[in-house]
mmCIF file of C-alpha atoms in Angstrom:
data_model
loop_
_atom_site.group_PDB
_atom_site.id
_atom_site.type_symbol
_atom_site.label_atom_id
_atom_site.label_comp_id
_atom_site.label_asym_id
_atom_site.label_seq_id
_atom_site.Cartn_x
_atom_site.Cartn_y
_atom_site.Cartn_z
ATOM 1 C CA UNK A 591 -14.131 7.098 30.552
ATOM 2 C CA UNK A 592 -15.046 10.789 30.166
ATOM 3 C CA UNK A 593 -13.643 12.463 27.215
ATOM 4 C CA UNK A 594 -13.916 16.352 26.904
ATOM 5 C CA UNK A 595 -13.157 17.068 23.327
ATOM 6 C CA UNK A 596 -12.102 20.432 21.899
ATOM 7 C CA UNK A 597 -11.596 21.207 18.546
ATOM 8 C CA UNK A 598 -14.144 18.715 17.028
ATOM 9 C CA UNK A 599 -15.058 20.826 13.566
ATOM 10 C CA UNK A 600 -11.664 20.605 12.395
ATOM 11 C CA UNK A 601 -9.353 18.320 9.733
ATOM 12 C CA UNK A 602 -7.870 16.724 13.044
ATOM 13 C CA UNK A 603 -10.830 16.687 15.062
ATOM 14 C CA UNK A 604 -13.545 15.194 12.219
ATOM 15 C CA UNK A 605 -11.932 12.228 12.626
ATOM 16 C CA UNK A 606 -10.737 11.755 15.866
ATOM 17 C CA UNK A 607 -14.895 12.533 17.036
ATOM 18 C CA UNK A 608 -15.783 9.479 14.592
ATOM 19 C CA UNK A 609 -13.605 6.989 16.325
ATOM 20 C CA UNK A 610 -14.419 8.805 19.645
ATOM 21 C CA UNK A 611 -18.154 8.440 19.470
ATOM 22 C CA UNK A 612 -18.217 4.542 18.456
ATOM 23 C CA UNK A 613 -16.003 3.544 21.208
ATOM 24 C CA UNK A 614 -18.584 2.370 23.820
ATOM 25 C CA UNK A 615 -16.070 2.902 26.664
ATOM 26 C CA UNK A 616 -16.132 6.601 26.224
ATOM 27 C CA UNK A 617 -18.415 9.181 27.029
ATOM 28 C CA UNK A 618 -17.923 11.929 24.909
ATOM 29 C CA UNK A 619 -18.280 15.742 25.244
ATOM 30 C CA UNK A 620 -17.887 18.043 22.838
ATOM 31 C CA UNK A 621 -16.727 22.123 23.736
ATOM 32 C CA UNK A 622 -16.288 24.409 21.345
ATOM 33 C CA UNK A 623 -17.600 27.986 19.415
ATOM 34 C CA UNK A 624 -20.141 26.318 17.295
ATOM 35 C CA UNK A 625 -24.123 25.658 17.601
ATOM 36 C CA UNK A 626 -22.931 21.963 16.867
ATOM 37 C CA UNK A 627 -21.058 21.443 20.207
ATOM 38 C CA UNK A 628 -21.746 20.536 23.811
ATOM 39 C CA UNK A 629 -20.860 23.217 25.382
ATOM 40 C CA UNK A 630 -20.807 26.507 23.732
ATOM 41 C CA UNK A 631 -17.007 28.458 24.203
ATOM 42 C CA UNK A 632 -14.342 30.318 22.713
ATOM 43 C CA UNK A 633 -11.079 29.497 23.833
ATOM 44 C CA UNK A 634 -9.143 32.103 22.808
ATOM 45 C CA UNK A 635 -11.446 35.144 24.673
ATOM 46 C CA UNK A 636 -12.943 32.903 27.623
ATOM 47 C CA UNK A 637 -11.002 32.818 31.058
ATOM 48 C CA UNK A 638 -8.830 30.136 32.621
ATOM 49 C CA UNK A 639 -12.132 30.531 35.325
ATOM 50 C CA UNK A 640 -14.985 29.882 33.438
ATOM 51 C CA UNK A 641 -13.570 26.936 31.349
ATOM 52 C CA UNK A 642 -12.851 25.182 34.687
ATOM 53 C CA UNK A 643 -16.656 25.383 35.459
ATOM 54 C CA UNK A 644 -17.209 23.716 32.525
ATOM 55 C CA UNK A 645 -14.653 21.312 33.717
ATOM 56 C CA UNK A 646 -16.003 20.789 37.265
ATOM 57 C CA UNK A 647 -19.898 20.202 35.678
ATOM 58 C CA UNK A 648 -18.179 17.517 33.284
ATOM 59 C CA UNK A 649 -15.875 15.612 35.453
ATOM 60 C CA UNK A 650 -13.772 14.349 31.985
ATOM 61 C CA UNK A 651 -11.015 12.439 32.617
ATOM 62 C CA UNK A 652 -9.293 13.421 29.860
ATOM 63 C CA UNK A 653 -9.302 16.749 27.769
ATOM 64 C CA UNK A 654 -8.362 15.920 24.108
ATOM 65 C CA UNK A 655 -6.917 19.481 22.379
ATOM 66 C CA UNK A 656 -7.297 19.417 18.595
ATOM 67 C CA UNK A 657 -8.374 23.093 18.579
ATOM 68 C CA UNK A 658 -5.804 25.550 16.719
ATOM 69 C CA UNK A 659 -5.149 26.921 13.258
ATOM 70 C CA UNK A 660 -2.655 26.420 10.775
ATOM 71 C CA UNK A 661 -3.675 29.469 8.772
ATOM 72 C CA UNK A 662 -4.088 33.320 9.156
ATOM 73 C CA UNK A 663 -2.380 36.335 10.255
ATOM 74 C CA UNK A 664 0.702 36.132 12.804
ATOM 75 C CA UNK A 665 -2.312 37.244 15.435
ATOM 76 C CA UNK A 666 -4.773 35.015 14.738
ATOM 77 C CA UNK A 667 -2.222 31.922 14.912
ATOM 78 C CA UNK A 668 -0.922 32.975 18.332
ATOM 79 C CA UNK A 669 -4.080 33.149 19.926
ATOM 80 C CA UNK A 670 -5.268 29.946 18.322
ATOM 81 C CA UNK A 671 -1.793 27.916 19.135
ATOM 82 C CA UNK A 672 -0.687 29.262 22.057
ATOM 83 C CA UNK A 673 -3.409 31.834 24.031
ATOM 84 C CA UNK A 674 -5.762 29.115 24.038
ATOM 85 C CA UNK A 675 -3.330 26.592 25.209
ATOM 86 C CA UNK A 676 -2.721 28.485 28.400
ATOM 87 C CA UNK A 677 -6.240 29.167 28.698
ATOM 88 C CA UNK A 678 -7.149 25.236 28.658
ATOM 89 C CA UNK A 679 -3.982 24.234 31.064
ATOM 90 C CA UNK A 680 -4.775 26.805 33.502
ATOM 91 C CA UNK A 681 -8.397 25.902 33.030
ATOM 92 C CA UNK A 682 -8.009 22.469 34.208
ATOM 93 C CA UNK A 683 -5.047 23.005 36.579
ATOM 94 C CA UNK A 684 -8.400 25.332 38.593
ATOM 95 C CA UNK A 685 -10.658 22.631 38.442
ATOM 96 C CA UNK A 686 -11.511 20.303 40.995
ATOM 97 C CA UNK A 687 -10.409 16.951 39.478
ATOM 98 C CA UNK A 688 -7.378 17.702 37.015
ATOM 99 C CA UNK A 689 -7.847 15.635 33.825
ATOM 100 C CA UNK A 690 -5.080 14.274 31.541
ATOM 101 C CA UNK A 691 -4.454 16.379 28.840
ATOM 102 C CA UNK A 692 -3.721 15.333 25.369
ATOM 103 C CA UNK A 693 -2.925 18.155 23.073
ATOM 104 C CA UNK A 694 -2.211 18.002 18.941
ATOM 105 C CA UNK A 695 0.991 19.793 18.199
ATOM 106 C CA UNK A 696 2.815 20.235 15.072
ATOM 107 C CA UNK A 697 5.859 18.735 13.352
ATOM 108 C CA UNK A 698 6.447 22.798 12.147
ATOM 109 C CA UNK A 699 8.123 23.058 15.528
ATOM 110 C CA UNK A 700 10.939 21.285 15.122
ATOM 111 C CA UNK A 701 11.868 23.748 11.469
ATOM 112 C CA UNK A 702 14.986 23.150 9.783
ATOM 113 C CA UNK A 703 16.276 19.546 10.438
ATOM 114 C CA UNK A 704 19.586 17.337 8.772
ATOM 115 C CA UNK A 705 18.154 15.602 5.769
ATOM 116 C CA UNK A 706 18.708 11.912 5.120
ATOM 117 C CA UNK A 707 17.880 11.278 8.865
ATOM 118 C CA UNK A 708 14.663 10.881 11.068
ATOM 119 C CA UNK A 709 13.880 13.671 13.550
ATOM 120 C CA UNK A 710 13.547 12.541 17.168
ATOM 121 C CA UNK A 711 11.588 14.089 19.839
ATOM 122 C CA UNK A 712 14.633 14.919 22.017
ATOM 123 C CA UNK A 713 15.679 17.100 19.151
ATOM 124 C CA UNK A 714 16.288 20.558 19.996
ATOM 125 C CA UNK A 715 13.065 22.482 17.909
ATOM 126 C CA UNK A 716 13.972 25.612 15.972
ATOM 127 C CA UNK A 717 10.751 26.414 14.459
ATOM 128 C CA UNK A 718 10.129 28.789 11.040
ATOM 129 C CA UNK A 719 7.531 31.153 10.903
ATOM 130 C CA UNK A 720 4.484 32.711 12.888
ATOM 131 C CA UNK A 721 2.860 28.998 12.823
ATOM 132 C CA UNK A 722 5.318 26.866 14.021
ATOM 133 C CA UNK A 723 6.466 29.420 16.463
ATOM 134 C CA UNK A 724 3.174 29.790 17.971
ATOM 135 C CA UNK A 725 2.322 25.778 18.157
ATOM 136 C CA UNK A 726 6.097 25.231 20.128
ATOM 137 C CA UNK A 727 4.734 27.976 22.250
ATOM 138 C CA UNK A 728 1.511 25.886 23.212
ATOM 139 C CA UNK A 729 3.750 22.641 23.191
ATOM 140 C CA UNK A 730 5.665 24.697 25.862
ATOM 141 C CA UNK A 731 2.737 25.286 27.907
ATOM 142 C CA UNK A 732 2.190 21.876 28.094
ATOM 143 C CA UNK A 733 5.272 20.366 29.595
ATOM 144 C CA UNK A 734 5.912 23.074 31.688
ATOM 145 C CA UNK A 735 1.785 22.626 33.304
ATOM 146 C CA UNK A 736 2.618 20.446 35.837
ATOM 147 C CA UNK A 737 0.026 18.116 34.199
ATOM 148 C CA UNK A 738 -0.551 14.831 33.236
ATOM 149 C CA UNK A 739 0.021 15.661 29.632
ATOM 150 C CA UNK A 740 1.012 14.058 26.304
ATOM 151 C CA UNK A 741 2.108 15.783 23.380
ATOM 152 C CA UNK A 742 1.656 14.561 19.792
ATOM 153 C CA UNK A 743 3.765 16.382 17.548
ATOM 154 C CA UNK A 744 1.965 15.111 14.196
ATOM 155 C CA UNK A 745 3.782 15.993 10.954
ATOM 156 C CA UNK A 746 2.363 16.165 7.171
ATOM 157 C CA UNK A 747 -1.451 15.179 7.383
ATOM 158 C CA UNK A 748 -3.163 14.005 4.436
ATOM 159 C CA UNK A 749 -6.216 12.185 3.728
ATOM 160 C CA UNK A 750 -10.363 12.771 2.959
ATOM 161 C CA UNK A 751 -11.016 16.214 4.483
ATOM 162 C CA UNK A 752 -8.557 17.950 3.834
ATOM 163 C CA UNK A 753 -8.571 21.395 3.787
ATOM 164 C CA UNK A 754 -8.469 23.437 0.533
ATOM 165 C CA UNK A 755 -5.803 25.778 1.461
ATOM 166 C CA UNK A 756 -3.613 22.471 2.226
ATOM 167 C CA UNK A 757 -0.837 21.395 -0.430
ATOM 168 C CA UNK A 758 -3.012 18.630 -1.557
ATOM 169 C CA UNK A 759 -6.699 20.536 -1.069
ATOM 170 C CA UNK A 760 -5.392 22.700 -3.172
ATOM 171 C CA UNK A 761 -3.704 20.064 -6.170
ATOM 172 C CA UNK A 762 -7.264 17.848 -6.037
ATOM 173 C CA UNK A 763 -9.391 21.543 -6.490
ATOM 174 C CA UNK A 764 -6.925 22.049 -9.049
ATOM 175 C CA UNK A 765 -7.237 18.963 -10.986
ATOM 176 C CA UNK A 766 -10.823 18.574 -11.045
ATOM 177 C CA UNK A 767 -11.071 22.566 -11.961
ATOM 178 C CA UNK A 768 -8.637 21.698 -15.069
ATOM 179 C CA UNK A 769 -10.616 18.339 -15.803
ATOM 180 C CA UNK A 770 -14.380 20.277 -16.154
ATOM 181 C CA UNK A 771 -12.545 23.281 -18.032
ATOM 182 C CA UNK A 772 -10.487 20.424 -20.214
ATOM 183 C CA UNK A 773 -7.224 22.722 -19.355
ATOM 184 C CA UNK A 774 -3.979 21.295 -20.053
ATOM 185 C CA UNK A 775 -1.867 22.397 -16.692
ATOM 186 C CA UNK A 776 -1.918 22.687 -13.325
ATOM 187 C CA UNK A 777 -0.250 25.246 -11.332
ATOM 188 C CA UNK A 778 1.682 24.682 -8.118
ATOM 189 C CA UNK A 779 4.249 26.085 -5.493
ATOM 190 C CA UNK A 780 7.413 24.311 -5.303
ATOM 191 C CA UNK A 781 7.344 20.346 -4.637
ATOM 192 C CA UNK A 782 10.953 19.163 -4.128
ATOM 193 C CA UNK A 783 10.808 18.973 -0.067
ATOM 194 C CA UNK A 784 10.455 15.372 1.366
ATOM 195 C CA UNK A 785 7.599 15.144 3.945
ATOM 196 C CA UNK A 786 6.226 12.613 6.221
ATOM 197 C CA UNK A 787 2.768 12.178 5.149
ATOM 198 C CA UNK A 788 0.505 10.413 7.770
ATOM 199 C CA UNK A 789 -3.429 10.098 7.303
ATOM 200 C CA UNK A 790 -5.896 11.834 9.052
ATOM 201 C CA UNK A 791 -7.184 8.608 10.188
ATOM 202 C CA UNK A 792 -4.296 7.329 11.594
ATOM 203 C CA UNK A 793 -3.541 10.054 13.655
ATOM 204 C CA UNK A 794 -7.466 9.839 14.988
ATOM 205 C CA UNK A 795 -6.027 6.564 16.157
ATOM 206 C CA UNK A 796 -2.774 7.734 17.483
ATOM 207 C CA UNK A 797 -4.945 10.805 19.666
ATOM 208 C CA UNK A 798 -7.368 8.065 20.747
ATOM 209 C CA UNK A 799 -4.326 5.516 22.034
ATOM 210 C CA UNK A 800 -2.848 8.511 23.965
ATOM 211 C CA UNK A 801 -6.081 9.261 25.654
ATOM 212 C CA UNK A 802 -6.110 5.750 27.444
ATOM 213 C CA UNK A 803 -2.493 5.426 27.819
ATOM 214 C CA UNK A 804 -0.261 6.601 30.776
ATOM 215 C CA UNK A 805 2.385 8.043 28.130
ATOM 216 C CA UNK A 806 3.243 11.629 29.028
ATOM 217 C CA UNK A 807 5.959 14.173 27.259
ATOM 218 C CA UNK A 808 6.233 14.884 23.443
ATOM 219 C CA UNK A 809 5.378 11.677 20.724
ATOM 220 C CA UNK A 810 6.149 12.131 17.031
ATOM 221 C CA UNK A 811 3.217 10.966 14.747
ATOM 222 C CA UNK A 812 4.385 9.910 11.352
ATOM 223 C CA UNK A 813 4.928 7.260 9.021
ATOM 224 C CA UNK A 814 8.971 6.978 9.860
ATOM 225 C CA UNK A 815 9.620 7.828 6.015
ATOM 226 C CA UNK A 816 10.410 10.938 3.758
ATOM 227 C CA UNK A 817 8.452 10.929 0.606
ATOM 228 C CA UNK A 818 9.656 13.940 -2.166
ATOM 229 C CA UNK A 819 5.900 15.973 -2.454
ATOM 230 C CA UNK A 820 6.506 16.145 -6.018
ATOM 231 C CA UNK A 821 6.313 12.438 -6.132
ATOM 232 C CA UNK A 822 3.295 12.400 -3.615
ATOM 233 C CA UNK A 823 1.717 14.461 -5.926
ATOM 234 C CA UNK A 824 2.036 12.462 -9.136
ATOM 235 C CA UNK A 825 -0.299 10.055 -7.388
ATOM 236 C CA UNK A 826 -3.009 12.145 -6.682
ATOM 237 C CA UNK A 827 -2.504 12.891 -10.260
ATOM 238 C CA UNK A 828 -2.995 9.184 -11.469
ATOM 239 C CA UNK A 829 -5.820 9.086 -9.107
ATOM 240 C CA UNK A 830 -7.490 11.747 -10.897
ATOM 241 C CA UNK A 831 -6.879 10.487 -14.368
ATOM 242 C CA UNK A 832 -5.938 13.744 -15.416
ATOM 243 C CA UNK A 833 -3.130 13.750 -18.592
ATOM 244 C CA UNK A 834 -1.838 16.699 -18.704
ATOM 245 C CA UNK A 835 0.580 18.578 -16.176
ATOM 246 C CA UNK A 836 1.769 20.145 -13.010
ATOM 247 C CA UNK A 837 3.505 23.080 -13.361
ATOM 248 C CA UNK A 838 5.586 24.372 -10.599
ATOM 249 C CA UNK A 839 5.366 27.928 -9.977
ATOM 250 C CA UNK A 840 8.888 28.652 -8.125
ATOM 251 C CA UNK A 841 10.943 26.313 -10.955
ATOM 252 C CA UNK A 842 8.712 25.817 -13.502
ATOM 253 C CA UNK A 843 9.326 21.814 -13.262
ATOM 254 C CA UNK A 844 6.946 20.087 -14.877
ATOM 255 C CA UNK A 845 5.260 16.985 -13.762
ATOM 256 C CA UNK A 846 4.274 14.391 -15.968
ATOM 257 C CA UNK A 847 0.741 13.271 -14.952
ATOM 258 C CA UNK A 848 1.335 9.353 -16.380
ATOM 259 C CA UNK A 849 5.043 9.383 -15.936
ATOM 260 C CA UNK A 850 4.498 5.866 -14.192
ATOM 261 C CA UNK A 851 7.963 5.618 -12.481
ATOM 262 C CA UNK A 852 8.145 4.812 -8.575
ATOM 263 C CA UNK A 853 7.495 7.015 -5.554
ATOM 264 C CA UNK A 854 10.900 7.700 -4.055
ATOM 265 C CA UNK A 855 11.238 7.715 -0.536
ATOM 266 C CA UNK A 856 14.489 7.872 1.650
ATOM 267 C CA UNK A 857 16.476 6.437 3.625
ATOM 268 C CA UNK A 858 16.071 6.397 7.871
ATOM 269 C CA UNK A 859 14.143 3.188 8.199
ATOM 270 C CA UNK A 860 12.763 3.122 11.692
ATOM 271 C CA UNK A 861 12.975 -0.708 12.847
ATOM 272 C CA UNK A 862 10.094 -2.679 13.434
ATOM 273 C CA UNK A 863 8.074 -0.251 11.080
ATOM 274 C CA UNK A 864 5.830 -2.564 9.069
ATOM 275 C CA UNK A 865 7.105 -3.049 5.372
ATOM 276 C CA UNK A 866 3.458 -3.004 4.397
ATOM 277 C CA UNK A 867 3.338 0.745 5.260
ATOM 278 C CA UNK A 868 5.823 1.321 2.602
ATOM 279 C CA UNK A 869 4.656 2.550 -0.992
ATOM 280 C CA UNK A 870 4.076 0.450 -3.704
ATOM 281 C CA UNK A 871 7.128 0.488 -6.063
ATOM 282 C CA UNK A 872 9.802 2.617 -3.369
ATOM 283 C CA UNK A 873 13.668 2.404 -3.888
ATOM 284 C CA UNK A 874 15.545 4.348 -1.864
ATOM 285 C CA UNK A 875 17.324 7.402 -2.982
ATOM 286 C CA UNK A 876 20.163 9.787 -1.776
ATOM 287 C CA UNK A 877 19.188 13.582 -1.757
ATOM 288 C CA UNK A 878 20.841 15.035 -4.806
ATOM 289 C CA UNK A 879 23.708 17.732 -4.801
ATOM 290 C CA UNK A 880 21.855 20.715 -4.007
ATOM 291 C CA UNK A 881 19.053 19.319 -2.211
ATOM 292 C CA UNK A 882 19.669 21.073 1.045
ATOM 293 C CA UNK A 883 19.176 24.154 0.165
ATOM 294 C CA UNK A 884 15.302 25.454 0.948
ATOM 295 C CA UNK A 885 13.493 26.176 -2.145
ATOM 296 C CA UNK A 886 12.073 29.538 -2.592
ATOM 297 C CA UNK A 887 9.224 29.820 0.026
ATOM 298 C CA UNK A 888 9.992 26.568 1.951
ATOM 299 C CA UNK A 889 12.301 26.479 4.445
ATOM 300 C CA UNK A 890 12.143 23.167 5.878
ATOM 301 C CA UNK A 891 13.217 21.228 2.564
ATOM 302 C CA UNK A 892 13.449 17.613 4.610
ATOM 303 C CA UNK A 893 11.198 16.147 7.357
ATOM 304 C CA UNK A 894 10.712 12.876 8.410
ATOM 305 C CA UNK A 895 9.430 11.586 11.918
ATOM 306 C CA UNK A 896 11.709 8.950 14.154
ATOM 307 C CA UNK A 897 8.128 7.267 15.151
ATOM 308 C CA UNK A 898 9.632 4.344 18.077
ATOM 309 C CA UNK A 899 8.296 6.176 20.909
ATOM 310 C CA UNK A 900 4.787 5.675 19.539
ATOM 311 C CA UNK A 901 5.467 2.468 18.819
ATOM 312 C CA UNK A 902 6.778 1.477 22.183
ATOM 313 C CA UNK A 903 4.263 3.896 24.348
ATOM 314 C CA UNK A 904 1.284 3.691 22.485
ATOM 315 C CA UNK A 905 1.588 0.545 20.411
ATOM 316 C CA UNK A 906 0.526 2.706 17.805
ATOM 317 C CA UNK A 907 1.811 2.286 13.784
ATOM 318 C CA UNK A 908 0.145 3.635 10.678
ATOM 319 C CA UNK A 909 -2.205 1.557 8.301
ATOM 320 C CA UNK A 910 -3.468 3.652 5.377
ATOM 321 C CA UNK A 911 -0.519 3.607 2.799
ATOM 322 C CA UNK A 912 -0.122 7.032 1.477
ATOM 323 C CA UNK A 913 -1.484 6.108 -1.926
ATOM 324 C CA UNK A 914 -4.692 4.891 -0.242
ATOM 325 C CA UNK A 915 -4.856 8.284 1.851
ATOM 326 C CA UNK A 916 -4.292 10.201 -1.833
ATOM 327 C CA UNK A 917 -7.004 8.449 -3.629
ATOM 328 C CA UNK A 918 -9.740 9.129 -1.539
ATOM 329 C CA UNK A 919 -8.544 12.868 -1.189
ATOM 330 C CA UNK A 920 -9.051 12.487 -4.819
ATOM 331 C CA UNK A 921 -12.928 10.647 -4.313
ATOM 332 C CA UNK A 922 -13.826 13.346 -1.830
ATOM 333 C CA UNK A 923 -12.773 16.283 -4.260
ATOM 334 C CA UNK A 924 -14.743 14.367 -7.192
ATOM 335 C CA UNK A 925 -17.850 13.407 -5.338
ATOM 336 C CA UNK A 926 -18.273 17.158 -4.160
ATOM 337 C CA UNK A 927 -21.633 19.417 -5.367
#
């Protein structure tokens, strides 16, 4: 099978190019704006006509979308996240043999959701922001293309690679700045939100199963369960070895970095999620009185992914247990010169 592959130098894309390139029933081709790629272009300033060139002198069977950002001005995420997503469905909609398309979207669409209970994909999105906004746009674009088309609307991504500017980047660059200086704290934003954190190299194999599946329409990629970030955190922090603490900025809560207790997660079991994908240690937990509210500078304060229809299309479930997934963020961050 002929894979085109856009996106390729990014979190996302690293990995999904690793399992890409060692599968010896795909031919692989890489487009994008660096020396390092195939073919050499920019999706958000070439035309709908000159990517389907490309198209038509590749044949691919199917187009694999990682390319985006999550980061930047209001501009420079709409023209990532949604310019470029017209510009690669019109694209292959002019070429000769349309491919299936297989584009990355983003859990940030759906924005404020009930807590306590999974999000589906047939819930209505309400996204927050300049970067969900513009990734429901491309989402949009999608379904209404007229293609055959599969969305994966992947939520929190963690794992090796992961970008500096991320929530967890930024806590292992933190650490191992406060380990070399022997500081005492760490500093950051607020961590009381539940997330579903998924690793980087699951979702490379969730992208990959779409590719050679028939599935079409929007997929949630999770792990089915809400972990508090503040608890996520504290294991990166063991990982680390680090002893003294995480301040948060926005309520000055402090994290104890040995505090030892569990990893909460809550409630919304998906069923026939494997038990082994659950933390070591969890108990479920109710959110607290209060809890709804969004905490100063996050307002999405609950997300968690209803995962069955990648289950039952793709035959797709995670493996790498988030505490896995933390560590080696934590071995990556270390081992850097």
């Amino acid at each position: 099978m002929r894979v085109l592959l856009l996106g390729a130098d990014g979190f996302i894309g690293r990995r999904v190019t690793d399992r890409l390139l060692v599968d010896p029933e795909l031919q692989v081709t890489v487009l994008g704006r660096r020396d390092s790629a195939d073919i050499r272009f920019d999706l958000t300033t070439g035309s709908p006509g000159a990517l389907a060139r490309f198209l038509d002198a590749v044949a691919p069977q199917v187009v694999i979308n990682c390319a985006g950002a999550t980061y930047g001005s209001s501009r420079t995420l709409i023209r990532a996240n949604t310019l470029a997503v017209a510009t690669v469905c019109e694209g292959i909609r002019r070429s000769r043999e349309p491919a299936r398309l297989v584009h990355v979207g983003s859990a940030a669409e759906y924005g404020p959701v009930p807590g306590g209970v999974p999000v589906s994909e047939s819930a209505e999105p309400r996204p927050v922001g300049p970067y969900g906004v513009s990734k429901l746009a491309g989402t949009e674009l999608v379904l209404a293309s007229g293609l055959d088309a599969a969305v994966l609307r992947v939520f929190d991504v963690v794992g090796p690679g992961a970008p500096t500017a991320s929530l967890f980047g930024r806590l292992a660059e933190g650490l191992r700045r406060a380990l070399e200086r022997e500081e005492s704290q760490v500093r950051m934003p607020d961590l009381s939100g539940y997330r579903d954190f998924v690793d980087v190299r699951d979702v490379a194999r969730a992208i990959q199963a779409a590719a050679v599946s028939a599935a079409t329409g929007v997929i949630n990629i999770g792990s089915g369960h809400a972990v508090r970030a503040r608890e996520a955190a504290q294991l990166l922090v063991r990982a680390s070895g680090f002893e003294g603490a995480v301040v948060e900025e926005n309520r000055q809560v402090v994290l104890p970095a040995q505090a030892g207790g569990p990893v909460e997660h809550v409630p919304g079991h998906v069923p026939g999620h494997l038990p082994a994908h659950h933390l070591p240690g969890h108990r479920p937990v109710e959110p607290r009185p209060g809890e709804g509210r969004a905490p100063a500078g996050e307002p999405v304060p609950w997300r968690q992914a209803d995962v069955r229809t990648a289950r039952d299309r793709l035959g797709w479930r995670t493996q790498v247990p988030l505490e896995e997934s933390l560590g080696d963020v934590w071995l990556e961050t270390a081992c850097r010169v």
